[in-house]
Coordinates of N, CA, C and O in Angstrom, one line a residue:
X358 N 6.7 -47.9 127.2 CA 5.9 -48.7 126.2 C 5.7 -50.1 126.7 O 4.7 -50.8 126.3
X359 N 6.8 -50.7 127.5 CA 6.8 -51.7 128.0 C 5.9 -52.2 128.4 O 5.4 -53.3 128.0
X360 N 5.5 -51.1 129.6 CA 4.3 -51.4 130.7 C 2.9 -51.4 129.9 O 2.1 -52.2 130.1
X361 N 2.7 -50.5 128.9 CA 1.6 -50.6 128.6 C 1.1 -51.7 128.0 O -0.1 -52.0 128.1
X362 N 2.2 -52.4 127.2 CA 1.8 -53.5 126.5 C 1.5 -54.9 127.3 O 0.9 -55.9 126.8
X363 N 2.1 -54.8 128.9 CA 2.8 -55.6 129.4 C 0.5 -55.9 130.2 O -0.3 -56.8 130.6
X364 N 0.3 -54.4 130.1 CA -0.9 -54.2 131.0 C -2.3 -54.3 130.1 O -3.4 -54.2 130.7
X365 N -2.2 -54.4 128.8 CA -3.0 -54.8 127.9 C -3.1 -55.9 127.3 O -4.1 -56.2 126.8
X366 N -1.9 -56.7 127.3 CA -1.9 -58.3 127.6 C -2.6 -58.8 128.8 O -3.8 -59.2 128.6
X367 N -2.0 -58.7 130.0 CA -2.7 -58.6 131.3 C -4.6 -58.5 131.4 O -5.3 -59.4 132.0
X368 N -5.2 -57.3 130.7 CA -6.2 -57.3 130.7 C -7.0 -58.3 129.9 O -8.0 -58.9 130.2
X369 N -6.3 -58.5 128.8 CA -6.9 -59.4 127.6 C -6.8 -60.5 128.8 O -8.0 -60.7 129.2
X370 N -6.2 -61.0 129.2 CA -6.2 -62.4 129.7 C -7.1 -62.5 131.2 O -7.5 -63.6 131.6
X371 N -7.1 -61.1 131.6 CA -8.0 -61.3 133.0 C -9.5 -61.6 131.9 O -10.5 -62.3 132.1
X372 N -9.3 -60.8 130.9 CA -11.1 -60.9 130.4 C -11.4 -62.2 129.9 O -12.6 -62.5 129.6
X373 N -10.3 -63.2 129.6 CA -10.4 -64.6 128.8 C -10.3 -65.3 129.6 O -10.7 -66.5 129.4
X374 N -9.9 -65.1 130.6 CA -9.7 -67.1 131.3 C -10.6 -66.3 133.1 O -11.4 -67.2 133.7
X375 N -10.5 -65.2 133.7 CA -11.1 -65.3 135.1 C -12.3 -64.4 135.4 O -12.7 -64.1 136.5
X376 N -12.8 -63.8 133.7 CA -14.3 -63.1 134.1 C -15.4 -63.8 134.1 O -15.8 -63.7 132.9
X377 N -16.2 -64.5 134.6 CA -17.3 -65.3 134.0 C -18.9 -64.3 133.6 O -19.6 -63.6 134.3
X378 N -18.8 -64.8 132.3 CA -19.5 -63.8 131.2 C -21.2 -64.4 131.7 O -21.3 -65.4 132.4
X379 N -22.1 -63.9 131.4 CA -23.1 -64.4 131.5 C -23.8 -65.4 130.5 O -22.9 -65.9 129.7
X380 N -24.8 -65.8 130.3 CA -25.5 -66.6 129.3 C -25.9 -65.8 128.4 O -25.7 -64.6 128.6
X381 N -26.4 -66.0 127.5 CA -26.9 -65.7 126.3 C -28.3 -65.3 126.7 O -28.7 -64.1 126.7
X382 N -29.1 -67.0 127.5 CA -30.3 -66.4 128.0 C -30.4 -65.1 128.8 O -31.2 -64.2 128.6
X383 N -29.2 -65.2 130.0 CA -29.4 -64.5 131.3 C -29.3 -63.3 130.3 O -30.5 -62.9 130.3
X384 N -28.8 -62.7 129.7 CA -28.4 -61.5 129.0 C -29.7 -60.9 128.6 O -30.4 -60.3 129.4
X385 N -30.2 -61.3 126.9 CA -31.5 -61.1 127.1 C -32.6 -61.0 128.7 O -33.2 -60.0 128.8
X386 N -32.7 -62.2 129.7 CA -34.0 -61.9 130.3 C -33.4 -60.2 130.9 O -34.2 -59.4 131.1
X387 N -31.9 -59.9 131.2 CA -31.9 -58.9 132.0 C -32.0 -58.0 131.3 O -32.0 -56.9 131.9
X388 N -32.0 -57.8 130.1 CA -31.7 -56.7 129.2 C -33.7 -56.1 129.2 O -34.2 -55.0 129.5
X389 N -34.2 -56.9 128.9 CA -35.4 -56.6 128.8 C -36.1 -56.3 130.3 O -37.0 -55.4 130.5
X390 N -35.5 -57.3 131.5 CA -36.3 -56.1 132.5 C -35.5 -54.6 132.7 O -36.2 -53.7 133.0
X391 N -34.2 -54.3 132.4 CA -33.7 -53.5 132.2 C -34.8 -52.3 131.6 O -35.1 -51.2 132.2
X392 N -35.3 -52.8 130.2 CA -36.2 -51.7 129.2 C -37.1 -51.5 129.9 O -37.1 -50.5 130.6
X393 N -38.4 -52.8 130.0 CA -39.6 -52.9 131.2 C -39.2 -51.6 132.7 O -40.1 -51.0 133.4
X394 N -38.2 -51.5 132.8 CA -38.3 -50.9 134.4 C -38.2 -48.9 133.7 O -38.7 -47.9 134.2
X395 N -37.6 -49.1 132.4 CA -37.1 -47.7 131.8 C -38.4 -47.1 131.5 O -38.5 -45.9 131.6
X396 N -39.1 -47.8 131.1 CA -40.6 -47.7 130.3 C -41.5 -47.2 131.5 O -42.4 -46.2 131.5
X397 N -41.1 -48.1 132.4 CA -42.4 -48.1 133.8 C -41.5 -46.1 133.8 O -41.9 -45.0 133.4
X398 N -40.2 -46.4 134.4 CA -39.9 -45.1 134.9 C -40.2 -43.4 133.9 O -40.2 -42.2 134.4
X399 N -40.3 -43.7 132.8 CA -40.5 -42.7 132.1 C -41.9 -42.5 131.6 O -42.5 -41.5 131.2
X400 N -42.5 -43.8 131.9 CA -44.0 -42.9 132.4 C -44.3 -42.4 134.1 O -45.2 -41.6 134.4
X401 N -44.1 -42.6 134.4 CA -44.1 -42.2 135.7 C -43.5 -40.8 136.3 O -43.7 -40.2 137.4
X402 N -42.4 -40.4 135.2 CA -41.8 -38.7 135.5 C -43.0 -38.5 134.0 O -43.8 -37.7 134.4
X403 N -43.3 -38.8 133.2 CA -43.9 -38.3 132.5 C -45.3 -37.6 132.9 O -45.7 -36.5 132.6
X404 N -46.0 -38.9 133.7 CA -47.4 -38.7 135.0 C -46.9 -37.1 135.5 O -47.4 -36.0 135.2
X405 N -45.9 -37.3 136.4 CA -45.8 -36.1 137.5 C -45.0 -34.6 136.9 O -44.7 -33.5 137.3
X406 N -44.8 -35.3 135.6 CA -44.3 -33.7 134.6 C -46.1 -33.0 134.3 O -46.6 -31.9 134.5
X407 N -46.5 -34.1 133.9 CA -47.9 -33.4 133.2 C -48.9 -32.9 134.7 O -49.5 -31.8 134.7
X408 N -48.9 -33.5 135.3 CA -49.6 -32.6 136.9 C -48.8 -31.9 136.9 O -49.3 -30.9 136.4
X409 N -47.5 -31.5 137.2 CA -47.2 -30.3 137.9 C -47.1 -29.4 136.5 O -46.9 -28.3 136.8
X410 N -47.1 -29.5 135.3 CA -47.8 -28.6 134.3 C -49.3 -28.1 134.5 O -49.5 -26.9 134.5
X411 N -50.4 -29.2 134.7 CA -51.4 -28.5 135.0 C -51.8 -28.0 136.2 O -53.0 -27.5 136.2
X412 N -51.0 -28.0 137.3 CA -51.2 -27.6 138.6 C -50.3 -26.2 138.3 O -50.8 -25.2 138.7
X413 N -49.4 -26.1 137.7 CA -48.6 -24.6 137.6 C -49.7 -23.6 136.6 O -49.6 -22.3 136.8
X414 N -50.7 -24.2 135.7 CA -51.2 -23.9 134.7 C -52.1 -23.1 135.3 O -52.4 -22.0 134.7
X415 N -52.6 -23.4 136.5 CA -54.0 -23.2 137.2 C -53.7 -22.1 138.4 O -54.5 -21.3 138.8
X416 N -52.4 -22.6 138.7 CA -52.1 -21.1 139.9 C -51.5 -19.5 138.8 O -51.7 -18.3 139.0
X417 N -50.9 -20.2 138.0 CA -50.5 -18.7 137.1 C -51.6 -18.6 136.0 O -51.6 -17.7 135.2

């Protein structure tokens, strides 16, 4: 029980004094190209789902 407590102290403190967190801004701008690239990507399997539906549609 020692160790565990000894290693969850340890973590709390690596995450408080030597992770450096991002901005507020940077957060948001990355969060949103994050969605922008999701969006681009999910029309884009969406494009090539719908042709190879109508390309399957047309051989069978």
């Amino acid at each position: 029980m020692k160790k565990l407590v000894s290693f969850v102290q340890g973590s709390i403190d690596e995450l408080t004094t030597n992770v450096s967190w991002p901005k507020w801004s940077e957060l948001q701008s990355s969060s949103a190209l994050v969605l922008f690239a999701s969006i681009i990507f999910a029309i884009v399997i969406g494009l090539i789902d719908f042709a190879f539906k109508n390309v399957l549609q047309s051989i069978y």
